[in-house]
Amino acid sequence: MKPVLVIGGGITGIQTSLDLANRGIKVHLIEKTSSIGGVMSQLDKTFPTNDCSMCILAPKMIECSRNENIKIHTMSEVIEIKGEAGDFKVKIIEHPRSVDVEKCTGCGICSEKCPIKVRSEYQSGTGYRKAIYLPFPQAVPLIATIDRTNCLWFSKEICRICEKFCPSKAINYDQVETISEIEVASIVLAQGAEAFNPEVLTEYGYGVYPNVVTSLEFERIMSATGPFNGQILRSSDKIKPKKIAFLQCIGSRDSRVGNSYCSSVCCMYAIKEAVIAQEHDPNLDTTIFFIDIRAFGKEFEDYYTQAEKGNKIRFIRSRISSIEEIPETKNLEISYESNGEIKKEIFDMIILSVGLEPPKELNNFSLSIDLKLNKYGFVQTENFSPVDTSLPGIYVAGVLSGPKDIPDSISQASAAAVRAASNLRIEYEETNYSIYQEKNVEDKIPRIGVFVCHCGTNIGSVVDVPSVVEYVKNLPNVIYAEENLFTCSQDTQKKIIHLIKEHELNRIVVASCSPRTHEALFQATLQEAGLNPYLFEMANIRDQCSWVHMHEHEKATQKAKDLVRMAISKARLLKPLTKPVTNVTQSALVIGGGISGITAALEIADQGYLVHLVEKEGELGGNFKKIKYLPSGDDPEKFLKNLKSQVSENKNIITHLNSKINSIFGYLGNFESVISKDKETTRIKHGVVIVATGGLEYKPKEYLYGTPGIITQLEFEELLSKSYKPESIVMIQCVGSRCEERSYCSRICCTGAISNALKAKELNPDSEIFILFKDIRTYGFKEDYYREAAEKGIIFIRYDDENKPEVSNDGKIKINVLDPVLKQKLVINPEVLVLSSAIIPQEDSKELSGILKVPLSKDGFFLEAHMKLRPLDFATEGIFLCGLAHAPKTIDECISQALGAAARSITILSKKEIETEGVIAIVDEKICCGCQLCLNVCEYNAIEIRNIEGKMRSHIIPEICKGCGVCAATCPSGAITIGHFTDDEILSQIKNAFKEVIA
Amino acid sequence: MTDFEPKIIGFLCNWCSYAGADLAGVSRFQYPPNMRQIRVMCSGRIHPSFILQAFKEGADGVLVAGCHTPNDCHYISGNFKTERRVAILKKLLEQLGLEPERLRLEWISASEGEKFSKTVLEMTNELRKLGPSPIKEE
């Protein structure tokens, strides 16, 4: 089976590689710099959860380096691609590191000794590195590189100091570039984007005024691993700024620089940077100057509201035309218009929210293979095939095809993985679970290693980490304890493995973030060191300590000590556990037959797995049936017709129309569901579930909806398709969105309204069209439609919550609205009033969430496992989601997510058997009296009664038990306990909660 | 009694309440540092003896937090069992001379970070008023 080539080692390329590798496909991952990680590795925090960016990225980077199916080529570039889908020949050039990768240990002594300082790319130029350097502490692989342009040996033939000091003799000045050729079946492009360089906009003085920085530079300035170790300082005088401003749309929505598109992410990252900067200094005065705030993603609007109302960040709607520096203070003056007045204001520091541009080398690369780019130079994709490029067998994901945020990039990454696999003839090898030899330490005296994480400044700025380490060193059985800047980084994993061997540690405690995100990473480290993964315990001193007691340093430190002591007390008692292996039912259940469900079902079926597609209505299509036009000109009706015929022709798809889900039981790889149609029920078995139940158009209670001539956008679209040509039209945006009842933005209504307005204008060029809006959120390339609408004479009038449009309808529609520019009330009498109403969750979401035992978000949409890095997974393994069930989104985004959910599903379906959780119930048959109380409380029928030497005793069926522990809490004789949560372990945590108690 | 700081042990189920507590963290909802949390897979795992042991070890209050009834429990019905156990335990606590308010049951979902922080804040304030637990091991 031929491998797949993934170009670009950012978060997108990493996710694509993992989704391919986890279904047994070999991957070559090409990265031009010396480490994978991309731009996400440079970010301090991520919106809207304020997660520490490196903390959530590092486990994925390490997973990538550990995966045997992924070959990472750093310092490498693709120089030639020949052949066709299924059979590409690719030439790769690997630039010399001048360091032997086999010998380098990443100790960093070389950089310490190197005399040459160079501006660091990782720090976006805000800090320095040496001529021989490790790009950042968590780099993967953690191997030094000599930058030959700046190295004294390569430029002047002197020095060679690194060679003298390298303890492992890894320096090799004679390395040359190597060119290799590989054969691959498909190629995924994920080279990312670049930040706009604002030097060309000389009016902002970037590069001249030291206190004008870009948003990426500010990201580094805020970071614990940044130039000032997490302190926000001005470059000019290293003093903390008291008043800062963000200027939005620098290099975006600006035709002067050729970037008329919106960069999609800058509003949110600016709000995030403003919020985080205030976390550093609660008295910081922060202003964001913007055109429209585009907080269109899942729970973004709440984040924006919280920033404005909670954090008191000032938002001023004004595009700033220039910055003047005050030479004496290096402060910065700007002028802006507010309420018709020109105001001047001085700031200590100004951050330019720079947009995204395609990578510079993309143009030449595209020419060399005849790849189609769009007019802005990003890789061209189509609405209905969002990850396919113009070349068969070559796919694209992430920001290379246009600006988007991390979750959207991740969805596309998974989507590209499944598309790339469609060119392979899949032959799977048997899964081999026990690649690591496990030492038997069960009866050994506990020798505990404790690692306490600073998490940059996330923990360290609140909790006194060194004192926690000192404290735990004195606890019994603790053989070794240390602090780490980031315990999750790859070099720390290596160190932990080394220390386990050196000190013969047999239990490990990590005090850092949440086991929900990081337990798996550390468990894999234990396995690599030959320890059973369950000999591990975490103390959550970040999410549940430093982040929630930010202003109580002493008490937070005491709590951290207590939590670590509790974890250590549990660790003393930990026992190795075995993961049961079960067979996988290699078929999928897809719930919902809209565009998302159909797409997911087709992709899974095409790759050889049986799919049950369940639709509650009598025909497939869902909301997509109501879509008549797309602003791109694509024909939705034709596309749907084609999809439906593909479904009916596909032998791997069983469609259940007019059907609903009655129940779903089981677990990863082994679900059993009951589907009902009229009074008949069908029982099906499947290995995974995809929730693609869609959403609904809100039927407005506002603005006299339902009275003659007042309709929704979908209803208007239907009329337009029947050649309705009104003379005058008013559209009102945010009807039922961004309001008290529903705080979220419905994401698609701005583009939807403009699309319908353009269609109406096309049908009747003389029609008069007004769009009343709060912010126009035509993100990405959709900005083109907004511009086109304005050019075609469609009139946009802004309203705010204090001055909502007033509507009356006595057979004649009358709308009163305040024109914010003229400061006058306008009266409009349109023929039709079109309400851009919200997208709301499907009515039966709550019921389905109960059946599946998966959560809903506060807005009623399904809640994924992690908003940033796991947008398509539920926390429960084997269940996935996509489309409007997740949150409002456009058709291409639904298709990306659906393909992505298919990719995630196939990582399970491709296996004949799979390991399940090792945390399950254990019966002590000597104590069990056979009363059978446990039988009644087990919801899974995982307990059976066996005759053991003539006595009836409970027995747990390991593959079925889910480890909830209800039986253990019920057993009157204390015969049942739960692995990793035994009575003794929990009791020792209780005993140690406030004081040291050694049982 | 103004400087009395209660000690609380919180039993949090992995799927809802522990996730809610993590969300309180990422959302930076601040609450008093009086609670020491113990993660269990399901609130239904919490044996009554764990709660009694917590009081015995000097806890002034115990929080049991799980998934909302009726449908949220990751293990179908563990939360119902918890509900019944806690109700009976409260009566038992009274007989032992402990105010039943010292034991609190809350349903906190994975999306309710704010509810989590409010719960700990409220509980801490109530226990401050109630004063130290009369049951403390010598």
mmCIF file of N, CA and C in Angstrom, chain A residues 459 462-464 468 541 544-563, chain B residues 33 36:
data_model
loop_
_atom_site.group_PDB
_atom_site.id
_atom_site.type_symbol
_atom_site.label_atom_id
_atom_site.label_comp_id
_atom_site.label_asym_id
_atom_site.label_seq_id
_atom_site.Cartn_x
_atom_site.Cartn_y
_atom_site.Cartn_z
ATOM 1 N N ILE A 459 0.460 28.252 35.565
ATOM 2 C CA ILE A 459 0.441 27.780 36.944
ATOM 3 C C ILE A 459 1.449 28.597 37.763
ATOM 4 N N VAL A 462 0.842 31.894 39.640
ATOM 5 C CA VAL A 462 -0.084 31.904 40.782
ATOM 6 C C VAL A 462 0.451 31.008 41.905
ATOM 7 N N VAL A 463 0.778 29.770 41.521
ATOM 8 C CA VAL A 463 1.235 28.788 42.505
ATOM 9 C C VAL A 463 2.761 28.853 42.609
ATOM 10 N N ASP A 464 3.275 28.810 43.821
ATOM 11 C CA ASP A 464 4.717 28.775 44.021
ATOM 12 C C ASP A 464 5.205 27.344 43.741
ATOM 13 N N VAL A 468 6.153 23.772 46.027
ATOM 14 C CA VAL A 468 5.390 22.521 45.917
ATOM 15 C C VAL A 468 6.360 21.356 45.738
ATOM 16 N N ILE A 541 -3.656 21.102 38.964
ATOM 17 C CA ILE A 541 -3.366 22.348 39.691
ATOM 18 C C ILE A 541 -3.452 23.575 38.782
ATOM 19 N N GLN A 544 -8.204 23.625 37.802
ATOM 20 C CA GLN A 544 -8.986 23.625 39.036
ATOM 21 C C GLN A 544 -8.207 24.240 40.203
ATOM 22 N N CYS A 545 -7.148 24.979 39.869
ATOM 23 C CA CYS A 545 -6.430 25.668 40.951
ATOM 24 C C CYS A 545 -5.927 27.035 40.498
ATOM 25 N N SER A 546 -4.814 27.078 39.747
ATOM 26 C CA SER A 546 -4.224 28.396 39.466
ATOM 27 C C SER A 546 -5.157 29.290 38.647
ATOM 28 N N TRP A 547 -5.931 28.700 37.747
ATOM 29 C CA TRP A 547 -6.811 29.515 36.905
ATOM 30 C C TRP A 547 -8.047 30.030 37.639
ATOM 31 N N VAL A 548 -8.385 29.372 38.752
ATOM 32 C CA VAL A 548 -9.607 29.789 39.452
ATOM 33 C C VAL A 548 -9.311 30.495 40.778
ATOM 34 N N HIS A 549 -8.020 30.552 41.125
ATOM 35 C CA HIS A 549 -7.644 31.300 42.341
ATOM 36 C C HIS A 549 -6.508 32.255 41.976
ATOM 37 N N MET A 550 -6.711 33.017 40.907
ATOM 38 C CA MET A 550 -5.611 33.795 40.336
ATOM 39 C C MET A 550 -5.062 34.857 41.278
ATOM 40 N N HIS A 551 -5.886 35.301 42.225
ATOM 41 C CA HIS A 551 -5.437 36.400 43.082
ATOM 42 C C HIS A 551 -5.129 35.938 44.508
ATOM 43 N N GLU A 552 -5.101 34.615 44.704
ATOM 44 C CA GLU A 552 -4.854 34.104 46.061
ATOM 45 C C GLU A 552 -3.644 33.165 46.023
ATOM 46 N N HIS A 553 -2.477 33.766 45.861
ATOM 47 C CA HIS A 553 -1.279 32.976 45.619
ATOM 48 C C HIS A 553 -0.988 31.965 46.726
ATOM 49 N N GLU A 554 -1.067 32.419 47.977
ATOM 50 C CA GLU A 554 -0.711 31.521 49.077
ATOM 51 C C GLU A 554 -1.679 30.356 49.197
ATOM 52 N N LYS A 555 -2.965 30.704 49.160
ATOM 53 C CA LYS A 555 -3.982 29.658 49.300
ATOM 54 C C LYS A 555 -3.963 28.709 48.104
ATOM 55 N N ALA A 556 -3.696 29.252 46.937
ATOM 56 C CA ALA A 556 -3.611 28.391 45.747
ATOM 57 C C ALA A 556 -2.414 27.455 45.874
ATOM 58 N N THR A 557 -1.316 27.964 46.410
ATOM 59 C CA THR A 557 -0.132 27.123 46.597
ATOM 60 C C THR A 557 -0.437 26.010 47.601
ATOM 61 N N GLN A 558 -1.140 26.375 48.679
ATOM 62 C CA GLN A 558 -1.507 25.361 49.673
ATOM 63 C C GLN A 558 -2.414 24.303 49.038
ATOM 64 N N LYS A 559 -3.383 24.770 48.244
ATOM 65 C CA LYS A 559 -4.290 23.818 47.600
ATOM 66 C C LYS A 559 -3.510 22.912 46.644
ATOM 67 N N ALA A 560 -2.549 23.497 45.910
ATOM 68 C CA ALA A 560 -1.746 22.695 44.980
ATOM 69 C C ALA A 560 -0.982 21.620 45.745
ATOM 70 N N LYS A 561 -0.412 22.008 46.889
ATOM 71 C CA LYS A 561 0.312 21.012 47.700
ATOM 72 C C LYS A 561 -0.629 19.895 48.137
ATOM 73 N N ASP A 562 -1.822 20.291 48.585
ATOM 74 C CA ASP A 562 -2.801 19.289 49.025
ATOM 75 C C ASP A 562 -3.176 18.354 47.876
ATOM 76 N N LEU A 563 -3.435 18.938 46.710
ATOM 77 C CA LEU A 563 -3.854 18.119 45.567
ATOM 78 C C LEU A 563 -2.748 17.158 45.140
ATOM 79 N N PRO B 33 -10.655 29.036 47.351
ATOM 80 C CA PRO B 33 -9.793 27.833 47.262
ATOM 81 C C PRO B 33 -10.016 26.859 48.408
ATOM 82 N N ARG B 36 -11.133 20.577 47.957
ATOM 83 C CA ARG B 36 -10.167 19.621 47.397
ATOM 84 C C ARG B 36 -10.980 18.611 46.606
#
